[in-house]
C-alpha positions as a Python dict, from the first residue, in 0.01 Angstrom:
ca = {
    (1, 'M'): (0, 0, 0),
    (2, 'S'): (23, -381, 60),
    (3, 'T'): (-314, -571, -1),
    (4, 'Q'): (-176, -883, 155),
    (5, 'G'): (-416, -1032, 398),
    (6, 'I'): (-719, -840, 253),
    (7, 'T'): (-1023, -1048, 175),
    (8, 'E'): (-1323, -987, -61),
    (9, 'D'): (-1533, -971, 250),
    (10, 'D'): (-1283, -685, 377),
    (11, 'I'): (-1352, -516, 55),
    (12, 'A'): (-1716, -535, 63),
    (13, 'S'): (-1735, -428, 436),
    (14, 'F'): (-1527, -117, 353),
    (15, 'L'): (-1745, -15, 59),
    (16, 'Q'): (-2067, -62, 289),
    (17, 'Q'): (-1902, 160, 558),
    (18, 'T'): (-1786, 416, 323),
    (19, 'P'): (-2099, 522, 108),
    (20, 'G'): (-1927, 816, -35),
    (21, 'F'): (-1635, 613, -206),
    (22, 'F'): (-1784, 594, -546),
    (23, 'E'): (-1902, 958, -535),
    (24, 'R'): (-1533, 1054, -475),
    (25, 'H'): (-1415, 794, -737),
    (26, 'A'): (-1680, 814, -1014),
    (27, 'D'): (-1418, 703, -1279),
    (28, 'T'): (-1371, 372, -1086),
    (29, 'L'): (-1729, 324, -1079),
    (30, 'A'): (-1770, 382, -1440),
    (31, 'S'): (-1487, 135, -1532),
    (32, 'V'): (-1649, -171, -1351),
    (33, 'Q'): (-1723, -446, -1592),
    (34, 'L'): (-1956, -729, -1497),
    (35, 'T'): (-2054, -1047, -1693),
    (36, 'S'): (-2397, -1044, -1828),
    (37, 'P'): (-2634, -1329, -1740),
    (38, 'H'): (-2762, -1308, -2090),
    (39, 'G'): (-2410, -1433, -2230),
    (40, 'N'): (-2038, -1388, -2193),
    (41, 'R'): (-2020, -1040, -2283),
    (42, 'A'): (-1895, -772, -2034),
    (43, 'V'): (-2137, -495, -1932),
    (44, 'S'): (-2111, -194, -1728),
    (45, 'L'): (-2233, -187, -1351),
    (46, 'Q'): (-2504, 48, -1468),
    (47, 'E'): (-2613, -180, -1740),
    (48, 'R'): (-2611, -473, -1516),
    (49, 'Q'): (-2818, -288, -1264),
    (50, 'M'): (-3084, -228, -1531),
    (51, 'E'): (-3082, -584, -1629),
    (52, 'M'): (-3142, -679, -1278),
    (53, 'L'): (-3417, -428, -1246),
    (54, 'R'): (-3583, -559, -1577),
    (55, 'E'): (-3572, -896, -1441),
    (56, 'K'): (-3739, -795, -1116),
    (57, 'I'): (-4009, -609, -1298),
    (58, 'R'): (-4088, -922, -1516),
    (59, 'G'): (-4114, -1127, -1191),
    (60, 'L'): (-4361, -875, -1045),
    (61, 'E'): (-4567, -866, -1379),
    (62, 'M'): (-4580, -1264, -1367),
    (63, 'R'): (-4690, -1252, -1007),
    (64, 'L'): (-4944, -997, -1081),
    (65, 'V'): (-5082, -1191, -1374),
    (66, 'E'): (-5101, -1494, -1162),
    (67, 'M'): (-5281, -1311, -869),
    (68, 'I'): (-5527, -1179, -1130),
    (69, 'R'): (-5592, -1542, -1268),
    (70, 'H'): (-5651, -1670, -917),
    (71, 'G'): (-5892, -1391, -853),
    (72, 'Q'): (-6087, -1460, -1157),
    (73, 'E'): (-6095, -1841, -1075),
    (74, 'N'): (-6222, -1749, -717),
    (75, 'V'): (-6498, -1518, -862),
    (76, 'A'): (-6605, -1815, -1089),
    (77, 'I'): (-6633, -2054, -812),
    (78, 'A'): (-6812, -1796, -588),
    (79, 'D'): (-7060, -1748, -882),
    (80, 'K'): (-7118, -2122, -910),
    (81, 'L'): (-7165, -2151, -545),
    (82, 'H'): (-7416, -1882, -532),
    (83, 'R'): (-7626, -2034, -809),
    (84, 'W'): (-7613, -2374, -659),
    (85, 'T'): (-7725, -2240, -301),
    (86, 'R'): (-7997, -2025, -481),
    (87, 'S'): (-8139, -2350, -635),
    (88, 'I'): (-8167, -2509, -313),
    (89, 'M'): (-8332, -2224, -150),
    (90, 'L'): (-8576, -2187, -432),
    (91, 'T'): (-8684, -2556, -408),
    (92, 'N'): (-9039, -2546, -257),
    (93, 'N'): (-9093, -2919, -235),
    (94, 'A'): (-8877, -3074, 56),
    (95, 'S'): (-8883, -3397, -113),
    (96, 'D'): (-8710, -3279, -416),
    (97, 'L'): (-8423, -3124, -227),
    (98, 'P'): (-8183, -3409, -240),
    (99, 'T'): (-8218, -3452, -614),
    (100, 'V'): (-8179, -3062, -688),
    (101, 'L'): (-7894, -3028, -461),
    (102, 'V'): (-7715, -3344, -643),
    (103, 'E'): (-7792, -3265, -993),
    (104, 'Q'): (-7707, -2883, -968),
    (105, 'L'): (-7402, -2959, -788),
    (106, 'K'): (-7289, -3188, -1066),
    (107, 'H'): (-7381, -2923, -1328),
    (108, 'E'): (-7224, -2643, -1167),
    (109, 'F'): (-6893, -2797, -1079),
    (110, 'L'): (-6875, -3050, -1350),
    (111, 'I'): (-6881, -3345, -1107),
    (112, 'P'): (-6919, -3681, -1300),
    (113, 'Q'): (-7098, -3851, -1017),
    (114, 'A'): (-7277, -3773, -698),
    (115, 'G'): (-7498, -3942, -457),
    (116, 'I'): (-7651, -3878, -135),
    (117, 'R'): (-7851, -4063, 146),
    (118, 'V'): (-8036, -3909, 466),
    (119, 'W'): (-8109, -4170, 720),
    (120, 'G'): (-8260, -3928, 969),
    (121, 'A'): (-8510, -3805, 770),
    (122, 'A'): (-8917, -3779, 849),
    (123, 'D'): (-9126, -4096, 784),
    (124, 'A'): (-9297, -3919, 517),
    (125, 'F'): (-8982, -3967, 289),
    (126, 'D'): (-8936, -4322, 363),
    (127, 'S'): (-9032, -4428, -8),
    (128, 'L'): (-8780, -4194, -185),
    (129, 'A'): (-8435, -4292, -324),
    (130, 'F'): (-8242, -4070, -84),
    (131, 'A'): (-8390, -4233, 228),
    (132, 'R'): (-8294, -4573, 123),
    (133, 'P'): (-8159, -4779, 437),
    (134, 'V'): (-7773, -4762, 495),
    (135, 'S'): (-7568, -4987, 710),
    (136, 'D'): (-7468, -4889, 1070),
    (137, 'E'): (-7103, -4882, 939),
    (138, 'V'): (-7186, -4604, 704),
    (139, 'K'): (-7360, -4410, 961),
    (140, 'S'): (-7072, -4465, 1200),
    (141, 'F'): (-6807, -4367, 949),
    (142, 'A'): (-7008, -4050, 865),
    (143, 'T'): (-7036, -3945, 1219),
    (144, 'S'): (-6666, -4013, 1263),
    (145, 'L'): (-6574, -3773, 991),
    (146, 'T'): (-6463, -3414, 1113),
    (147, 'Q'): (-6355, -3311, 767),
    (148, 'P'): (-6458, -3459, 408),
    (149, 'Y'): (-6290, -3790, 308),
    (150, 'C'): (-6106, -3751, 2),
    (151, 'G'): (-5915, -4066, -163),
    (152, 'V'): (-5927, -4372, -368),
    (153, 'N'): (-6245, -4567, -394),
    (154, 'S'): (-6160, -4884, -219),
    (155, 'G'): (-6491, -5034, -249),
    (156, 'F'): (-6689, -4821, -1),
    (157, 'E'): (-7064, -4888, 33),
    (158, 'A'): (-7127, -4522, -52),
    (159, 'A'): (-6977, -4568, -374),
    (160, 'G'): (-7273, -4791, -485),
    (161, 'W'): (-7502, -4467, -453),
    (162, 'F'): (-7376, -4355, -784),
    (163, 'D'): (-7556, -4416, -1122),
    (164, 'E'): (-7235, -4562, -1267),
    (165, 'S'): (-7039, -4676, -950),
    (166, 'G'): (-6800, -4900, -1161),
    (167, 'A'): (-6660, -4593, -1335),
    (168, 'V'): (-6561, -4415, -1003),
    (169, 'V'): (-6181, -4424, -908),
    (170, 'S'): (-6159, -4149, -653),
    (171, 'L'): (-6441, -3984, -432),
    (172, 'A'): (-6508, -3739, -155),
    (173, 'M'): (-6740, -3813, 113),
    (174, 'L'): (-6912, -3533, 307),
    (175, 'P'): (-7095, -3579, 627),
    (176, 'L'): (-7435, -3397, 680),
    (177, 'R'): (-7501, -3270, 1019),
    (178, 'H'): (-7671, -2953, 1149),
    (179, 'D'): (-7406, -2911, 1432),
    (180, 'P'): (-7042, -3003, 1452),
    (181, 'A'): (-7089, -3210, 1765),
    (182, 'A'): (-7411, -3386, 1651),
    (183, 'P'): (-7424, -3707, 1477),
    (184, 'A'): (-7449, -3722, 1095),
    (185, 'F'): (-7799, -3761, 962),
    (186, 'G'): (-7676, -3833, 616),
    (187, 'M'): (-7376, -3818, 376),
    (188, 'L'): (-7314, -3666, 21),
    (189, 'V'): (-7081, -3846, -194),
    (190, 'L'): (-6885, -3704, -505),
    (191, 'G'): (-6713, -3946, -738),
    (192, 'S'): (-6485, -3917, -1041),
    (193, 'P'): (-6298, -4176, -1294),
    (194, 'D'): (-5995, -3931, -1243),
    (195, 'P'): (-5772, -4075, -963),
    (196, 'T'): (-5631, -3735, -906),
    (197, 'R'): (-5975, -3554, -860),
    (198, 'Y'): (-6008, -3631, -501),
    (199, 'T'): (-5672, -3709, -309),
    (200, 'A'): (-5591, -3749, 61),
    (201, 'D'): (-5367, -3446, 31),
    (202, 'M'): (-5601, -3208, -128),
    (203, 'G'): (-5737, -2904, 52),
    (204, 'T'): (-6095, -2949, 184),
    (205, 'E'): (-6192, -2592, 277),
    (206, 'F'): (-6431, -2588, -15),
    (207, 'L'): (-6573, -2940, 35),
    (208, 'V'): (-6648, -2840, 406),
    (209, 'R'): (-6834, -2539, 284),
    (210, 'I'): (-7036, -2761, 39),
    (211, 'G'): (-7125, -2996, 310),
    (212, 'E'): (-7235, -2719, 547),
    (213, 'L'): (-7466, -2574, 289),
    (214, 'A'): (-7609, -2909, 186),
    (215, 'S'): (-7676, -2983, 558),
    (216, 'A'): (-7845, -2660, 617),
    (217, 'G'): (-8070, -2695, 289),
    (218, 'L'): (-8152, -3073, 381),
    (219, 'H'): (-8242, -2973, 747),
    (220, 'R'): (-8598, -2938, 609),
    (221, 'L'): (-8607, -3316, 583),
    (222, 'L'): (-8570, -3402, 955),
    (223, 'P'): (-8844, -3454, 1173),
    (224, 'V'): (-8989, -3154, 1381),
    (225, 'H'): (-8906, -3200, 1738),
}
């Protein structure tokens, strides 16, 4: 039989369309030799299949370990978020809320610097640090944020709210509002000396949740209408 003109694709197609070929020619299947990926030695088709299966199992095991690790990290984050939220809810004195919120946030999530301002607070809180005046530019900027701002500290006014503002290289600014369509009534700012801690391309889902919870807790500071 002439094999002239027969390509490898033709052979592959024939074998796919003839599933019983190797059953009828078992000796041919047993004689197939392949090169092992772990060296230049020749191995049987069955041995090569076993190697491929072991590699697949190792890959699945690595994925499983990664999934377990991510699951454990998510549980740890949820526990920290729970403790932080609980500390806010257990604060009886409304005037203590900003301090508790900031200090517990720094403690739970190892945030080097954090600051807060509330410019819509009731008159009774005017003398407290969190109610210190801020510029109209800061108010407008906070209201314009639909998502937390993350990036390099390029001299933002809000960076001056930190205890050690000179050590902050990257920061995240979270607007405080009780409704997505409402103007911001304050802003929470997180800072770090690490330039990669808060970057423009990072995910902000967690920070959005922090901002929403902080806004809900601090709503007690606003005037009653």
